Amino acid sequence: LRSTLLQNISGYSDNEYHRELSDMLLNYLDKLNDSPVTLKDYEVEGITGTYTTNTDELTLKYYDENTYLHEVLHNFTSSTFYKVSNDVSDNPLEIEYYNKINELYDFAKQNTTVEYYGLTNTREFISEAFTNKDFQKYLKNLVLDKEYKVTAWQRFIDIISDYFNKLFGDSEYTNVLDETINLTLDFI
């Protein structure tokens, strides 16, 4: 089950950032469909995991913590993006989050000459921002506002923090999120 893998990473991973990210996600299992993770041999070279929104299927070629965390993050955000992009959400929080992330994604995409998988679409933008060290460095160094020296990474963190604070209204979550963000910045 997805929760079992998160618990295993949380309790046994050698990677401190993966443990903290798993801890954060474990706090919100009610937002996760706790289905099995399936192993699958992909025909396309280079694919090590997928998450399919309409079937809620998470598959991995082999077990890898980073790939699993990347795919499970899709699980947490894809339904919001699907609902808003198909005009079936009337939730102002989802719409605001969707619009802010899209704005940030568009800015990052327009202001780079380097190809990053995280710039494929907004779903990959979010998952890669949480799980790809090189993409995190890129966002950290992409300045949004030269006068105030605000980077794309800081804006991403602000949007995610604001969304989760409004969604959950849970100050304990903010502490975990802040710690996860600090660990990420230290990790970079």
Short mmCIF file of C-alpha atoms in Angstrom, two decimals, residues 3 13 17 31 54-56 58 61-62 77-78 95 99 101 118 122 134 143 147 156 180 186:
data_model
loop_
_atom_site.label_atom_id
_atom_site.label_comp_id
_atom_site.label_asym_id
_atom_site.label_seq_id
_atom_site.Cartn_x
_atom_site.Cartn_y
_atom_site.Cartn_z
CA SER A 3 0.93 4.38 3.13
CA SER A 13 15.43 5.71 4.82
CA TYR A 17 14.99 14.65 3.33
CA LYS A 31 -6.03 12.92 0.97
CA ASN A 54 -8.12 8.83 -14.01
CA THR A 55 -7.40 5.28 -12.74
CA ASP A 56 -5.49 6.36 -9.62
CA LEU A 58 0.74 4.22 -9.25
CA LYS A 61 9.56 -0.34 -12.59
CA TYR A 62 11.49 -1.12 -9.40
CA THR A 77 -2.11 17.15 -6.47
CA SER A 78 -3.39 15.67 -9.75
CA ILE A 95 -8.64 27.45 -8.29
CA ASN A 99 -3.64 29.62 -11.03
CA ILE A 101 1.25 27.34 -9.69
CA GLY A 118 10.05 19.71 -14.19
CA THR A 122 2.58 21.83 -13.94
CA ASP A 134 19.01 19.93 -9.65
CA VAL A 143 14.95 35.41 -9.62
CA GLU A 147 14.30 44.50 -6.66
CA PHE A 156 6.92 28.05 -5.08
CA THR A 180 10.98 19.96 5.10
CA ASP A 186 20.28 22.50 3.40
#
